[in-house]
PDB file of C-alpha atoms in Angstrom:
ATOM      1  CA  MET A   1       1.874  18.890  66.686  1.00 48.00           C
ATOM      2  CA  SER A   2       5.632  18.945  67.105  1.00 47.00           C
ATOM      3  CA  PRO A   3       7.472  20.919  64.427  1.00 46.00           C
ATOM      4  CA  LEU A   4       9.421  17.727  63.727  1.00 42.00           C
ATOM      5  CA  PHE A   5       6.268  16.103  62.346  1.00 42.00           C
ATOM      6  CA  GLN A   6       4.824  18.979  60.401  1.00 48.00           C
ATOM      7  CA  THR A   7       4.760  18.335  56.625  1.00 48.00           C
ATOM      8  CA  ALA A   8       5.920  20.958  54.218  1.00 52.00           C
ATOM      9  CA  SER A   9       3.417  22.429  51.764  1.00 55.00           C
ATOM     10  CA  PRO A  10       3.834  21.016  48.235  1.00 53.00           C
ATOM     11  CA  PRO A  11       5.530  23.388  45.804  1.00 55.00           C
ATOM     12  CA  GLN A  12       3.174  25.367  43.608  1.00 60.00           C
ATOM     13  CA  LEU A  13       3.407  24.227  39.976  1.00 54.00           C
ATOM     14  CA  PRO A  14       3.106  26.806  37.213  1.00 55.00           C
ATOM     15  CA  ILE A  15      -0.211  26.841  35.355  1.00 56.00           C
ATOM     16  CA  THR A  16       1.657  26.887  32.039  1.00 54.00           C
ATOM     17  CA  PRO A  17       4.001  23.893  31.644  1.00 57.00           C
ATOM     18  CA  PRO A  18       7.648  24.894  31.552  1.00 62.00           C
ATOM     19  CA  ALA A  19       9.262  25.224  28.157  1.00 58.00           C
ATOM     20  CA  THR A  20      11.092  22.148  26.946  1.00 61.00           C
ATOM     21  CA  ASP A  21      14.304  21.993  24.969  1.00 60.00           C
ATOM     22  CA  LEU A  22      12.176  21.237  21.890  1.00 56.00           C
ATOM     23  CA  ASP A  23      10.040  24.331  22.483  1.00 58.00           C
ATOM     24  CA  ARG A  24      13.124  26.511  22.816  1.00 59.00           C
ATOM     25  CA  CYS A  25      14.595  24.931  19.691  1.00 59.00           C
ATOM     26  CA  LEU A  26      11.453  25.609  17.682  1.00 55.00           C
ATOM     27  CA  ASP A  27      11.184  29.159  18.979  1.00 57.00           C
ATOM     28  CA  SER A  28      14.723  29.851  17.836  1.00 56.00           C
ATOM     29  CA  SER A  29      14.216  28.432  14.333  1.00 60.00           C
ATOM     30  CA  PRO A  30      12.939  31.129  11.931  1.00 59.00           C
ATOM     31  CA  GLY A  31      11.506  28.573   9.503  1.00 61.00           C
ATOM     32  CA  SER A  32       9.989  26.241  12.079  1.00 67.00           C
ATOM     33  CA  ASN A  33       6.436  27.552  11.730  1.00 88.00           C
ATOM     34  CA  THR A  34       6.592  27.279   7.957  1.00 91.00           C
ATOM     35  CA  ALA A  35       8.023  23.760   8.109  1.00 91.00           C
ATOM     36  CA  LEU A  36       5.401  22.619  10.589  1.00 94.00           C
ATOM     37  CA  SER A  37       2.604  24.179   8.555  1.00 94.00           C
ATOM     38  CA  THR A  38       3.852  22.334   5.490  1.00 94.00           C
ATOM     39  CA  ALA A  39       4.072  19.066   7.388  1.00 95.00           C
ATOM     40  CA  ILE A  40       0.565  19.412   8.801  1.00 96.00           C
ATOM     41  CA  HIS A  41      -0.783  20.306   5.359  1.00 96.00           C
ATOM     42  CA  VAL A  42       0.791  17.195   3.830  1.00 97.00           C
ATOM     43  CA  LEU A  43      -0.455  14.938   6.614  1.00 97.00           C
ATOM     44  CA  SER A  44      -3.968  16.394   6.473  1.00 97.00           C
ATOM     45  CA  THR A  45      -4.112  16.126   2.684  1.00 97.00           C
ATOM     46  CA  GLU A  46      -3.024  12.490   2.676  1.00 97.00           C
ATOM     47  CA  ALA A  47      -5.423  11.657   5.519  1.00 98.00           C
ATOM     48  CA  THR A  48      -8.231  13.182   3.463  1.00 97.00           C
ATOM     49  CA  ALA A  49      -7.193  11.071   0.468  1.00 97.00           C
ATOM     50  CA  LEU A  50      -7.329   7.903   2.574  1.00 98.00           C
ATOM     51  CA  SER A  51     -10.763   8.895   3.841  1.00 98.00           C
ATOM     52  CA  HIS A  52     -11.956   9.330   0.258  1.00 97.00           C
ATOM     53  CA  LEU A  53     -10.489   5.936  -0.670  1.00 97.00           C
ATOM     54  CA  ALA A  54     -12.248   4.195   2.214  1.00 98.00           C
ATOM     55  CA  ARG A  55     -15.496   5.900   1.228  1.00 97.00           C
ATOM     56  CA  LEU A  56     -15.073   4.687  -2.366  1.00 97.00           C
ATOM     57  CA  TYR A  57     -14.770   1.047  -1.300  1.00 98.00           C
ATOM     58  CA  GLN A  58     -17.648   1.459   1.153  1.00 97.00           C
ATOM     59  CA  THR A  59     -20.083   2.805  -1.433  1.00 97.00           C
ATOM     60  CA  ASP A  60     -19.016   2.007  -5.001  1.00 95.00           C
ATOM     61  CA  PRO A  61     -20.309  -1.388  -6.234  1.00 96.00           C
ATOM     62  CA  CYS A  62     -17.712  -1.599  -9.029  1.00 93.00           C
ATOM     63  CA  ALA A  63     -14.808  -1.010  -6.632  1.00 95.00           C
ATOM     64  CA  GLN A  64     -16.286  -3.489  -4.161  1.00 97.00           C
ATOM     65  CA  GLN A  65     -16.755  -6.178  -6.810  1.00 96.00           C
ATOM     66  CA  ALA A  66     -13.259  -5.642  -8.177  1.00 95.00           C
ATOM     67  CA  PHE A  67     -11.659  -5.929  -4.732  1.00 98.00           C
ATOM     68  CA  THR A  68     -13.628  -9.068  -3.904  1.00 98.00           C
ATOM     69  CA  ARG A  69     -12.706 -10.570  -7.279  1.00 97.00           C
ATOM     70  CA  ALA A  70      -9.012  -9.756  -6.776  1.00 98.00           C
ATOM     71  CA  VAL A  71      -9.018 -11.471  -3.383  1.00 98.00           C
ATOM     72  CA  GLU A  72     -10.723 -14.528  -4.875  1.00 97.00           C
ATOM     73  CA  VAL A  73      -8.321 -14.772  -7.817  1.00 97.00           C
ATOM     74  CA  ILE A  74      -5.189 -14.468  -5.687  1.00 98.00           C
ATOM     75  CA  THR A  75      -6.531 -16.867  -3.055  1.00 97.00           C
ATOM     76  CA  SER A  76      -7.369 -19.456  -5.704  1.00 96.00           C
ATOM     77  CA  CYS A  77      -3.934 -19.042  -7.272  1.00 96.00           C
ATOM     78  CA  VAL A  78      -1.809 -19.547  -4.176  1.00 94.00           C
ATOM     79  CA  SER A  79      -4.088 -22.228  -2.730  1.00 93.00           C
ATOM     80  CA  SER A  80      -4.056 -24.402  -5.861  1.00 87.00           C
ATOM     81  CA  GLY A  81      -1.425 -26.781  -4.512  1.00 84.00           C
ATOM     82  CA  ARG A  82       0.708 -26.230  -7.618  1.00 89.00           C
ATOM     83  CA  ASN A  83       3.088 -23.745  -6.006  1.00 91.00           C
ATOM     84  CA  ASN A  84       1.552 -20.867  -7.949  1.00 96.00           C
ATOM     85  CA  LYS A  85       2.241 -17.311  -6.873  1.00 97.00           C
ATOM     86  CA  LEU A  86       1.295 -13.685  -7.168  1.00 98.00           C
ATOM     87  CA  ILE A  87       3.740 -11.672  -9.263  1.00 98.00           C
ATOM     88  CA  ALA A  88       3.796  -7.923  -8.593  1.00 98.00           C
ATOM     89  CA  SER A  89       5.423  -5.347 -10.846  1.00 98.00           C
ATOM     90  CA  GLY A  90       5.906  -1.603 -11.062  1.00 97.00           C
ATOM     91  CA  VAL A  91       8.434   1.087 -11.979  1.00 96.00           C
ATOM     92  CA  GLY A  92       9.911   3.827  -9.810  1.00 95.00           C
ATOM     93  CA  LYS A  93       7.893   4.578  -6.682  1.00 96.00           C
ATOM     94  CA  SER A  94       5.242   2.099  -7.819  1.00 97.00           C
ATOM     95  CA  GLY A  95       7.941  -0.558  -8.029  1.00 97.00           C
ATOM     96  CA  LYS A  96       8.955   0.112  -4.434  1.00 97.00           C
ATOM     97  CA  MET A  97       5.319  -0.223  -3.350  1.00 97.00           C
ATOM     98  CA  ALA A  98       5.002  -3.475  -5.280  1.00 98.00           C
ATOM     99  CA  GLU A  99       8.093  -4.798  -3.499  1.00 98.00           C
ATOM    100  CA  LYS A 100       6.588  -3.789  -0.160  1.00 97.00           C
ATOM    101  CA  LEU A 101       3.356  -5.600  -1.022  1.00 98.00           C
ATOM    102  CA  VAL A 102       5.293  -8.757  -1.924  1.00 97.00           C
ATOM    103  CA  SER A 103       7.220  -8.604   1.345  1.00 96.00           C
ATOM    104  CA  THR A 104       4.024  -8.243   3.372  1.00 94.00           C
ATOM    105  CA  LEU A 105       2.298 -11.093   1.547  1.00 96.00           C
ATOM    106  CA  ASN A 106       5.234 -13.454   2.010  1.00 93.00           C
ATOM    107  CA  SER A 107       5.355 -12.645   5.723  1.00 92.00           C
ATOM    108  CA  LEU A 108       1.693 -13.574   5.951  1.00 91.00           C
ATOM    109  CA  GLY A 109       2.083 -16.851   4.088  1.00 91.00           C
ATOM    110  CA  VAL A 110       0.981 -15.789   0.584  1.00 93.00           C
ATOM    111  CA  LEU A 111       3.589 -16.846  -1.980  1.00 95.00           C
ATOM    112  CA  SER A 112       4.602 -13.766  -3.973  1.00 97.00           C
ATOM    113  CA  THR A 113       7.504 -12.376  -5.953  1.00 98.00           C
ATOM    114  CA  PHE A 114       8.498  -9.061  -7.527  1.00 98.00           C
ATOM    115  CA  LEU A 115       9.201  -8.844 -11.257  1.00 98.00           C
ATOM    116  CA  HIS A 116      10.890  -5.738 -12.627  1.00 97.00           C
ATOM    117  CA  PRO A 117       9.334  -5.026 -16.030  1.00 97.00           C
ATOM    118  CA  VAL A 118      12.673  -4.267 -17.679  1.00 97.00           C
ATOM    119  CA  GLU A 119      14.386  -7.347 -16.278  1.00 97.00           C
ATOM    120  CA  ALA A 120      11.344  -9.352 -17.346  1.00 97.00           C
ATOM    121  CA  LEU A 121      12.084  -8.482 -20.972  1.00 96.00           C
ATOM    122  CA  HIS A 122      15.667  -9.651 -20.520  1.00 97.00           C
ATOM    123  CA  GLY A 123      14.938 -13.184 -19.385  1.00 96.00           C
ATOM    124  CA  ASP A 124      12.957 -12.928 -16.152  1.00 97.00           C
ATOM    125  CA  LEU A 125       9.694 -13.689 -17.958  1.00 97.00           C
ATOM    126  CA  GLY A 126      10.856 -17.222 -17.270  1.00 96.00           C
ATOM    127  CA  THR A 127       9.681 -16.872 -13.676  1.00 96.00           C
ATOM    128  CA  ILE A 128       6.053 -16.932 -14.851  1.00 97.00           C
ATOM    129  CA  ARG A 129       4.302 -20.270 -14.539  1.00 96.00           C
ATOM    130  CA  PRO A 130       0.841 -21.338 -15.738  1.00 95.00           C
ATOM    131  CA  GLY A 131      -1.624 -20.438 -13.006  1.00 96.00           C
ATOM    132  CA  ASP A 132       0.304 -17.432 -11.670  1.00 97.00           C
ATOM    133  CA  VAL A 133      -1.417 -14.065 -11.228  1.00 97.00           C
ATOM    134  CA  MET A 134       0.103 -10.734 -12.282  1.00 97.00           C
ATOM    135  CA  LEU A 135      -0.497  -7.530 -10.327  1.00 98.00           C
ATOM    136  CA  ILE A 136       0.832  -4.215 -11.629  1.00 96.00           C
ATOM    137  CA  MET A 137       0.912  -0.815  -9.961  1.00 97.00           C
ATOM    138  CA  THR A 138       0.689   2.275 -12.154  1.00 94.00           C
ATOM    139  CA  PHE A 139      -1.153   5.382 -11.002  1.00 94.00           C
ATOM    140  CA  SER A 140      -1.195   6.845 -14.513  1.00 90.00           C
ATOM    141  CA  GLY A 141      -2.212   3.577 -16.124  1.00 87.00           C
ATOM    142  CA  GLN A 142       0.143   4.271 -19.002  1.00 87.00           C
ATOM    143  CA  THR A 143       3.657   3.419 -17.769  1.00 91.00           C
ATOM    144  CA  SER A 144       5.463   2.388 -20.949  1.00 92.00           C
ATOM    145  CA  GLU A 145       7.596  -0.326 -19.322  1.00 94.00           C
ATOM    146  CA  LEU A 146       4.497  -1.980 -17.879  1.00 94.00           C
ATOM    147  CA  ALA A 147       2.627  -1.652 -21.165  1.00 91.00           C
ATOM    148  CA  THR A 148       5.443  -3.549 -22.864  1.00 93.00           C
ATOM    149  CA  LEU A 149       5.454  -6.175 -20.130  1.00 94.00           C
ATOM    150  CA  VAL A 150       1.695  -6.718 -20.447  1.00 92.00           C
ATOM    151  CA  SER A 151       2.074  -7.255 -24.197  1.00 91.00           C
ATOM    152  CA  HIS A 152       4.314 -10.260 -23.461  1.00 94.00           C
ATOM    153  CA  LEU A 153       2.122 -11.879 -20.795  1.00 93.00           C
ATOM    154  CA  PRO A 154       0.056 -14.960 -21.606  1.00 90.00           C
ATOM    155  CA  PHE A 155      -3.350 -13.583 -22.568  1.00 87.00           C
ATOM    156  CA  HIS A 156      -5.116 -15.984 -20.201  1.00 90.00           C
ATOM    157  CA  MET A 157      -2.990 -14.851 -17.233  1.00 94.00           C
ATOM    158  CA  PRO A 158      -5.164 -13.034 -14.650  1.00 95.00           C
ATOM    159  CA  LEU A 159      -4.157  -9.379 -14.454  1.00 94.00           C
ATOM    160  CA  ILE A 160      -4.863  -7.045 -11.528  1.00 95.00           C
ATOM    161  CA  MET A 161      -4.063  -3.338 -11.763  1.00 94.00           C
ATOM    162  CA  LEU A 162      -3.858  -0.771  -8.970  1.00 96.00           C
ATOM    163  CA  THR A 163      -4.315   2.532 -10.767  1.00 94.00           C
ATOM    164  CA  GLY A 164      -5.861   5.967 -10.521  1.00 93.00           C
ATOM    165  CA  HIS A 165      -8.376   4.950 -13.202  1.00 82.00           C
ATOM    166  CA  SER A 166     -11.723   3.414 -12.318  1.00 75.00           C
ATOM    167  CA  ASN A 167     -12.304   0.997 -15.208  1.00 67.00           C
ATOM    168  CA  PRO A 168     -10.350  -0.764 -17.985  1.00 61.00           C
ATOM    169  CA  SER A 169     -11.641   1.524 -20.733  1.00 66.00           C
ATOM    170  CA  LEU A 170      -9.958   4.509 -19.055  1.00 67.00           C
ATOM    171  CA  SER A 171      -6.596   2.805 -18.581  1.00 71.00           C
ATOM    172  CA  PRO A 172      -4.322   3.117 -21.629  1.00 71.00           C
ATOM    173  CA  ILE A 173      -2.546  -0.155 -20.812  1.00 76.00           C
ATOM    174  CA  SER A 174      -5.646  -2.332 -20.668  1.00 67.00           C
ATOM    175  CA  ARG A 175      -7.321  -0.443 -23.543  1.00 65.00           C
ATOM    176  CA  HIS A 176      -4.307  -0.768 -25.837  1.00 62.00           C
ATOM    177  CA  HIS A 177      -3.997  -4.508 -25.245  1.00 60.00           C
ATOM    178  CA  ALA A 178      -7.762  -5.110 -25.393  1.00 64.00           C
ATOM    179  CA  ARG A 179      -7.701  -6.577 -21.893  1.00 65.00           C
ATOM    180  CA  SER A 180     -11.291  -6.004 -20.861  1.00 68.00           C
ATOM    181  CA  ASP A 181     -10.861  -8.711 -18.214  1.00 81.00           C
ATOM    182  CA  VAL A 182      -8.357  -6.691 -16.200  1.00 89.00           C
ATOM    183  CA  ILE A 183      -9.364  -6.389 -12.544  1.00 93.00           C
ATOM    184  CA  ILE A 184      -9.079  -2.672 -11.832  1.00 92.00           C
ATOM    185  CA  LEU A 185      -8.559  -1.645  -8.211  1.00 96.00           C
ATOM    186  CA  PRO A 186      -8.972   2.141  -8.296  1.00 95.00           C
ATOM    187  CA  THR A 187      -6.668   4.291  -6.176  1.00 96.00           C
ATOM    188  CA  PRO A 188      -7.862   7.807  -7.016  1.00 95.00           C
ATOM    189  CA  ILE A 189      -6.870  10.939  -5.140  1.00 95.00           C
ATOM    190  CA  HIS A 190      -9.230  13.800  -4.442  1.00 95.00           C
ATOM    191  CA  GLU A 191      -6.951  16.435  -5.968  1.00 95.00           C
ATOM    192  CA  SER A 192      -3.711  16.426  -7.920  1.00 95.00           C
ATOM    193  CA  GLU A 193      -0.440  16.438  -6.025  1.00 96.00           C
ATOM    194  CA  GLU A 194       0.664  19.523  -7.912  1.00 96.00           C
ATOM    195  CA  LEU A 195      -2.441  21.339  -6.745  1.00 95.00           C
ATOM    196  CA  SER A 196      -1.939  20.103  -3.186  1.00 96.00           C
ATOM    197  CA  PHE A 197       1.782  20.719  -2.820  1.00 95.00           C
ATOM    198  CA  GLY A 198       2.924  22.711  -5.838  1.00 95.00           C
ATOM    199  CA  VAL A 199       4.910  19.770  -7.194  1.00 95.00           C
ATOM    200  CA  ALA A 200       3.845  16.601  -9.007  1.00 93.00           C
ATOM    201  CA  ALA A 201       6.055  14.313  -6.903  1.00 94.00           C
ATOM    202  CA  PRO A 202       4.369  10.999  -6.009  1.00 95.00           C
ATOM    203  CA  THR A 203       3.077  11.633  -2.485  1.00 96.00           C
ATOM    204  CA  THR A 204      -0.671  11.343  -1.982  1.00 97.00           C
ATOM    205  CA  SER A 205      -0.911   8.787  -4.784  1.00 97.00           C
ATOM    206  CA  THR A 206       1.718   6.539  -3.212  1.00 97.00           C
ATOM    207  CA  THR A 207       0.003   6.778   0.163  1.00 97.00           C
ATOM    208  CA  VAL A 208      -3.370   5.565  -1.121  1.00 97.00           C
ATOM    209  CA  THR A 209      -1.765   2.870  -3.287  1.00 97.00           C
ATOM    210  CA  THR A 210       0.282   1.532  -0.383  1.00 97.00           C
ATOM    211  CA  ALA A 211      -2.810   1.532   1.834  1.00 98.00           C
ATOM    212  CA  LEU A 212      -4.892  -0.386  -0.685  1.00 98.00           C
ATOM    213  CA  GLY A 213      -2.030  -2.839  -1.110  1.00 98.00           C
ATOM    214  CA  ASP A 214      -2.069  -3.410   2.648  1.00 97.00           C
ATOM    215  CA  ALA A 215      -5.834  -3.923   2.561  1.00 98.00           C
ATOM    216  CA  LEU A 216      -5.453  -6.469  -0.230  1.00 98.00           C
ATOM    217  CA  ALA A 217      -2.631  -8.292   1.574  1.00 96.00           C
ATOM    218  CA  ILE A 218      -4.563  -8.641   4.833  1.00 95.00           C
ATOM    219  CA  ALA A 219      -7.775  -9.746   3.087  1.00 96.00           C
ATOM    220  CA  VAL A 220      -5.976 -12.340   0.941  1.00 97.00           C
ATOM    221  CA  ALA A 221      -3.938 -13.655   3.888  1.00 93.00           C
ATOM    222  CA  GLU A 222      -7.096 -14.118   5.969  1.00 92.00           C
ATOM    223  CA  ASN A 223      -8.642 -16.210   3.189  1.00 93.00           C
ATOM    224  CA  VAL A 224      -5.527 -18.254   2.462  1.00 92.00           C
ATOM    225  CA  ASN A 225      -4.686 -19.004   6.084  1.00 84.00           C
ATOM    226  CA  ALA A 226      -8.276 -19.802   7.019  1.00 86.00           C
ATOM    227  CA  GLY A 227      -8.272 -22.390   4.253  1.00 81.00           C
ATOM    228  CA  LYS A 228      -5.246 -24.001   5.899  1.00 79.00           C
ATOM    229  CA  GLY A 229      -6.789 -23.922   9.355  1.00 74.00           C
ATOM    230  CA  SER A 230      -4.300 -21.350  10.614  1.00 73.00           C
ATOM    231  CA  THR A 231      -4.257 -17.659  11.440  1.00 71.00           C
ATOM    232  CA  GLY A 232      -2.160 -14.770  10.244  1.00 64.00           C
ATOM    233  CA  ARG A 233      -0.656 -14.503  13.713  1.00 71.00           C
ATOM    234  CA  ASP A 234       0.480 -18.126  13.609  1.00 67.00           C
ATOM    235  CA  VAL A 235       1.990 -17.736  10.157  1.00 64.00           C
ATOM    236  CA  LEU A 236       3.726 -14.477  11.019  1.00 61.00           C
ATOM    237  CA  ARG A 237       5.190 -16.084  14.127  1.00 66.00           C
ATOM    238  CA  GLY A 238       6.947 -18.647  11.937  1.00 55.00           C
ATOM    239  CA  ASN A 239       7.942 -16.301   9.119  1.00 61.00           C
ATOM    240  CA  HIS A 240       9.070 -13.283  11.135  1.00 70.00           C
ATOM    241  CA  PRO A 241      11.200 -14.453  14.091  1.00 68.00           C
ATOM    242  CA  GLY A 242      13.512 -11.443  13.957  1.00 75.00           C
ATOM    243  CA  GLY A 243      13.257  -7.873  15.196  1.00 71.00           C
ATOM    244  CA  ALA A 244      10.749  -6.357  17.581  1.00 69.00           C
ATOM    245  CA  ILE A 245       7.898  -8.229  15.879  1.00 67.00           C
ATOM    246  CA  GLY A 246       9.655 -11.536  16.515  1.00 66.00           C
ATOM    247  CA  LEU A 247      10.095 -10.681  20.187  1.00 60.00           C
ATOM    248  CA  ARG A 248       6.343 -10.078  20.548  1.00 69.00           C
ATOM    249  CA  GLN A 249       5.311 -13.401  19.002  1.00 61.00           C
TER     250      GLN A 249
END
């Protein structure tokens, strides 16, 4: 064959991939290994907590019944034709999670609103209408602002609580107000955050609570939209035209 048509041998690639800028950056950072170890520990711990939560709702009849009942109560409320709604409340990190739950539900066609417990006591109790459902988030089950709010709710108003406790008798809020009818959705964690991370900052507890809120939102939306002959995708297309999600619809 003419030398003009001979092909060159492909270059030999190194067995070990070449170092990237990120690799060099990490190698030059004295605390990088410690930071990454901490990050992996946090991620692994929270993943374990979610696994425990899923197992609880797979195997515990009380948790299963409570979740099913919560879905039924909320579905009945927002499907009544009287413009009733779910009202979610919480303080601090729990308040932020309650707001996130409300936002998700509204996107999926489930009428919801957030009620701050302090503002509620200064006039916003007026947003409550007969037939509404109240959902509160409190991992400890004893948040004083929520306890005060509950004391001013109509006694017949359905009350759902996402909490680290497993039944009403263990939750100071429901026990103090003799609310044996509270629907308890347990969000326990397998070990305390202080034991896991050396600090009692809401981390694992907020992860499992947010996840259960998502589970509740999707389950309720499926029921509500099926009753209207629509799907969550159809509803989201109309309610969320903006952003990357809107572009995908």
